[in-house]
Coordinates of N, CA, C and O in Angstrom, one line a residue:
M1116 N 180.7 79.9 -4.7 CA 179.5 79.8 -5.5 C 178.3 79.6 -4.6 O 178.3 78.8 -3.7
R1117 N 177.3 80.4 -4.9 CA 176.1 80.4 -4.0 C 175.1 79.4 -4.6 O 174.8 79.3 -5.8
K1118 N 174.5 78.5 -3.7 CA 173.6 77.5 -4.1 C 172.2 78.2 -4.0 O 171.9 78.9 -3.1
T1119 N 171.4 77.8 -5.0 CA 170.0 78.3 -5.0 C 169.1 77.1 -4.8 O 169.3 76.0 -5.3
F1120 N 168.1 77.2 -3.9 CA 167.2 76.2 -3.7 C 165.8 76.5 -4.2 O 165.3 77.6 -3.9
T1121 N 165.3 75.6 -5.0 CA 163.9 75.9 -5.5 C 162.9 75.4 -4.4 O 163.3 74.8 -3.5
T1122 N 161.7 75.8 -4.7 CA 160.6 75.4 -3.7 C 160.5 73.9 -3.6 O 160.3 73.4 -2.5
R1123 N 160.6 73.3 -4.7 CA 160.5 71.8 -4.8 C 161.6 71.2 -3.9 O 161.4 70.2 -3.1
K1124 N 162.8 71.7 -4.0 CA 163.9 71.1 -3.2 C 163.7 71.4 -1.7 O 164.0 70.5 -0.9
L1125 N 163.2 72.5 -1.4 CA 163.0 72.8 0.0 C 161.9 71.9 0.6 O 162.0 71.4 1.7
V1126 N 160.8 71.6 -0.2 CA 159.8 70.7 0.2 C 160.3 69.3 0.4 O 160.0 68.6 1.4
I1127 N 161.2 68.9 -0.5 CA 161.8 67.5 -0.4 C 162.7 67.4 0.8 O 162.6 66.5 1.6
Y1128 N 163.5 68.4 1.0 CA 164.4 68.4 2.1 C 163.6 68.5 3.4 O 163.9 67.8 4.4
G1129 N 162.6 69.3 3.5 CA 161.7 69.4 4.7 C 161.0 68.1 5.0 O 160.9 67.6 6.1
G1130 N 160.5 67.5 3.9 CA 159.8 66.2 4.1 C 160.8 65.1 4.6 O 160.4 64.3 5.4
L1131 N 162.0 65.1 4.0 CA 163.0 64.1 4.4 C 163.3 64.3 5.9 O 163.4 63.3 6.7
L1132 N 163.5 65.5 6.3 CA 163.9 65.8 7.7 C 162.7 65.4 8.6 O 162.9 64.8 9.6
L1133 N 161.5 65.7 8.2 CA 160.3 65.4 9.0 C 160.2 63.9 9.2 O 160.0 63.3 10.3
G1134 N 160.4 63.1 8.0 CA 160.3 61.7 8.1 C 161.3 61.0 9.0 O 161.0 60.1 9.7
F1135 N 162.5 61.5 8.8 CA 163.6 60.9 9.7 C 163.4 61.3 11.1 O 163.7 60.4 12.0
I1136 N 163.0 62.5 11.4 CA 162.7 62.8 12.8 C 161.6 62.0 13.4 O 161.7 61.5 14.5
M1137 N 160.6 61.7 12.6 CA 159.5 60.9 13.2 C 159.9 59.5 13.4 O 159.3 58.8 14.2
L1138 N 160.8 59.0 12.6 CA 161.2 57.6 12.7 C 162.4 57.4 13.7 O 162.5 56.3 14.4
E1139 N 163.3 58.3 13.8 CA 164.6 58.1 14.5 C 164.8 58.9 15.7 O 165.8 58.7 16.4
S1140 N 163.9 59.8 16.1 CA 164.1 60.6 17.3 C 163.3 60.0 18.5 O 162.5 59.0 18.3
P1141 N 163.5 60.6 19.6 CA 162.7 60.1 20.8 C 161.2 60.3 20.6 O 160.5 59.8 21.5
L1142 N 160.7 60.9 19.6 CA 159.3 61.0 19.4 C 158.7 59.7 19.1 O 157.5 59.5 19.3
I1143 N 159.5 58.7 18.8 CA 159.0 57.3 18.6 C 158.4 56.8 19.9 O 157.5 55.9 19.9
L1144 N 158.8 57.3 21.1 CA 158.3 56.9 22.3 C 156.8 57.3 22.5 O 156.1 56.6 23.2
V1145 N 156.4 58.3 21.8 CA 155.0 58.7 21.8 C 154.2 57.6 21.1 O 153.1 57.3 21.6
A1146 N 154.7 57.0 20.1 CA 154.0 56.0 19.4 C 154.2 54.6 19.9 O 153.6 53.6 19.4
N1147 N 155.1 54.4 20.9 CA 155.4 53.1 21.4 C 154.3 52.6 22.3 O 154.4 52.5 23.5
Q1148 N 153.2 52.3 21.7 CA 152.0 51.8 22.4 C 151.4 50.6 21.6 O 151.5 50.6 20.4
V1149 N 150.8 49.7 22.3 CA 150.1 48.6 21.6 C 148.7 49.1 21.2 O 148.3 48.8 20.1
E1150 N 148.1 49.8 22.1 CA 146.7 50.3 21.8 C 146.8 51.7 21.2 O 147.7 52.5 21.6
P1151 N 146.1 52.1 20.2 CA 145.0 51.4 19.6 C 145.6 50.4 18.6 O 146.6 50.6 17.9
M1152 N 144.9 49.3 18.4 CA 145.2 48.3 17.4 C 144.5 48.7 16.1 O 143.3 49.1 16.1
I1153 N 145.3 48.8 15.0 CA 144.7 49.2 13.7 C 144.8 48.0 12.8 O 145.8 47.5 12.4
M1154 N 143.6 47.5 12.5 CA 143.5 46.3 11.7 C 144.2 45.1 12.3 O 144.9 44.3 11.6
G1155 N 144.3 45.0 13.6 CA 144.9 43.9 14.3 C 146.4 44.1 14.4 O 147.1 43.3 14.9
V1156 N 146.9 45.3 14.0 CA 148.4 45.6 14.1 C 148.6 46.6 15.2 O 147.9 47.6 15.3
P1157 N 149.6 46.5 16.1 CA 149.9 47.5 17.1 C 150.2 48.8 16.5 O 150.8 48.9 15.4
F1158 N 149.9 49.8 17.2 CA 150.1 51.2 16.7 C 151.5 51.5 16.3 O 151.8 52.2 15.4
L1159 N 152.5 51.0 17.1 CA 153.9 51.3 16.8 C 154.2 50.8 15.4 O 154.9 51.5 14.6
F1160 N 153.8 49.6 15.0 CA 154.1 49.1 13.6 C 153.4 49.9 12.6 O 154.0 50.2 11.5
V1161 N 152.2 50.3 12.8 CA 151.5 51.2 11.8 C 152.2 52.5 11.7 O 152.4 53.0 10.6
W1162 N 152.7 53.1 12.8 CA 153.4 54.3 12.8 C 154.7 54.2 11.9 O 154.9 55.0 11.0
N1163 N 155.4 53.1 12.1 CA 156.6 52.9 11.3 C 156.3 52.7 9.8 O 157.0 53.2 8.9
L1164 N 155.3 51.9 9.5 CA 154.9 51.7 8.2 C 154.5 52.9 7.4 O 154.8 53.2 6.3
V1165 N 153.7 53.8 8.1 CA 153.2 55.0 7.5 C 154.4 55.9 7.2 O 154.5 56.5 6.1
W1166 N 155.3 56.1 8.1 CA 156.4 57.0 7.9 C 157.4 56.4 6.9 O 158.0 57.2 6.1
W1167 N 157.6 55.1 6.8 CA 158.4 54.5 5.8 C 157.8 54.7 4.4 O 158.4 55.0 3.4
A1168 N 156.5 54.5 4.3 CA 155.7 54.8 3.1 C 155.9 56.2 2.6 O 156.1 56.5 1.5
F1169 N 155.7 57.1 3.6 CA 155.9 58.6 3.3 C 157.3 58.8 2.7 O 157.4 59.5 1.7
L1170 N 158.3 58.3 3.3 CA 159.7 58.5 2.9 C 159.9 57.9 1.5 O 160.6 58.4 0.6
T1171 N 159.3 56.7 1.3 CA 159.5 56.0 0.0 C 158.8 56.8 -1.1 O 159.4 57.0 -2.2
V1172 N 157.7 57.3 -0.9 CA 157.0 58.2 -1.9 C 157.8 59.4 -2.1 O 157.9 59.9 -3.3
L1173 N 158.3 60.0 -1.1 CA 159.1 61.3 -1.2 C 160.4 61.0 -2.0 O 160.7 61.8 -2.9
F1174 N 161.0 59.9 -1.8 CA 162.2 59.6 -2.6 C 161.9 59.3 -4.0 O 162.6 59.6 -4.9
L1175 N 160.7 58.7 -4.3 CA 160.3 58.4 -5.6 C 160.0 59.8 -6.3 O 160.5 59.9 -7.5
V1176 N 159.4 60.7 -5.7 CA 159.1 62.0 -6.3 C 160.5 62.7 -6.5 O 160.7 63.3 -7.6
A1177 N 161.4 62.6 -5.6 CA 162.7 63.2 -5.8 C 163.4 62.6 -7.0 O 164.0 63.3 -7.8
Y1178 N 163.3 61.3 -7.1 CA 164.0 60.6 -8.2 C 163.4 61.0 -9.6 O 164.1 61.3 -10.5
L1179 N 162.1 61.1 -9.6 CA 161.4 61.4 -10.9 C 161.6 62.8 -11.3 O 161.4 63.2 -12.5
T1180 N 161.8 63.7 -10.3 CA 162.0 65.1 -10.7 C 163.5 65.4 -10.8 O 163.9 66.6 -10.9
N1181 N 164.4 64.4 -10.8 CA 165.8 64.7 -10.9 C 166.3 65.6 -9.9 O 166.9 66.7 -10.2
W1182 N 166.0 65.3 -8.7 CA 166.2 66.2 -7.5 C 167.7 66.7 -7.4 O 167.9 67.9 -7.2
G1183 N 168.7 65.9 -7.5 CA 170.0 66.3 -7.3 C 170.9 66.6 -8.5 O 172.0 66.9 -8.4
S1184 N 170.2 66.5 -9.7 CA 171.0 66.7 -10.9 C 171.2 68.2 -11.2 O 170.3 69.0 -11.2
K1185 N 172.4 68.5 -11.4 CA 172.8 69.9 -11.7 C 172.5 70.2 -13.2 O 172.1 71.3 -13.6
S1186 N 172.6 69.2 -14.1 CA 172.4 69.4 -15.5 C 171.0 69.7 -15.8 O 170.7 70.5 -16.7
V1187 N 170.0 69.2 -15.1 CA 168.6 69.5 -15.3 C 168.4 70.9 -14.9 O 167.7 71.6 -15.7
S1188 N 168.9 71.4 -13.8 CA 168.7 72.7 -13.4 C 169.3 73.7 -14.4 O 168.7 74.8 -14.7
R1189 N 170.4 73.4 -15.0 CA 171.0 74.2 -16.0 C 170.2 74.3 -17.3 O 170.0 75.3 -17.9
S1190 N 169.7 73.1 -17.7 CA 168.9 73.1 -18.9 C 167.6 73.8 -18.7 O 167.1 74.4 -19.6
R1191 N 167.0 73.7 -17.5 CA 165.8 74.5 -17.3 C 166.0 76.0 -17.3 O 165.2 76.7 -17.6
R1192 N 167.2 76.4 -16.8 CA 167.5 77.8 -16.9 C 167.6 78.3 -18.3 O 167.2 79.4 -18.6
D1193 N 168.1 77.4 -19.2 CA 168.2 77.8 -20.6 C 166.9 77.9 -21.3 O 166.8 78.6 -22.3
D1194 N 165.9 77.2 -20.8 CA 164.6 77.2 -21.5 C 163.9 78.5 -21.3 O 164.0 79.3 -20.5

C-alpha cells in the first residue's frame, strides 16, 4: 500500500526534523555562547527555549489537525 503525504504532513514532518536538528545536533555548539545576553538570559538558554516553543506549537498544530489519524483522512476523501 502506498502512503500519500499531504502538504500539511510534509510541513509538520519538516518542522519536527528542523526543530530536533536545531536542539540535538552539533549545531548547538554555534549557540553555546553566553553573549549576547537577551533580557539577562544567556544566548544558549534563549536558543533552547525558542526551539522548544517552536516544537510545542508544532505538536499542538499536529494534534489539532489530527495529524496521524487515518480515519480523518478517509472521511475527508469521502467529502
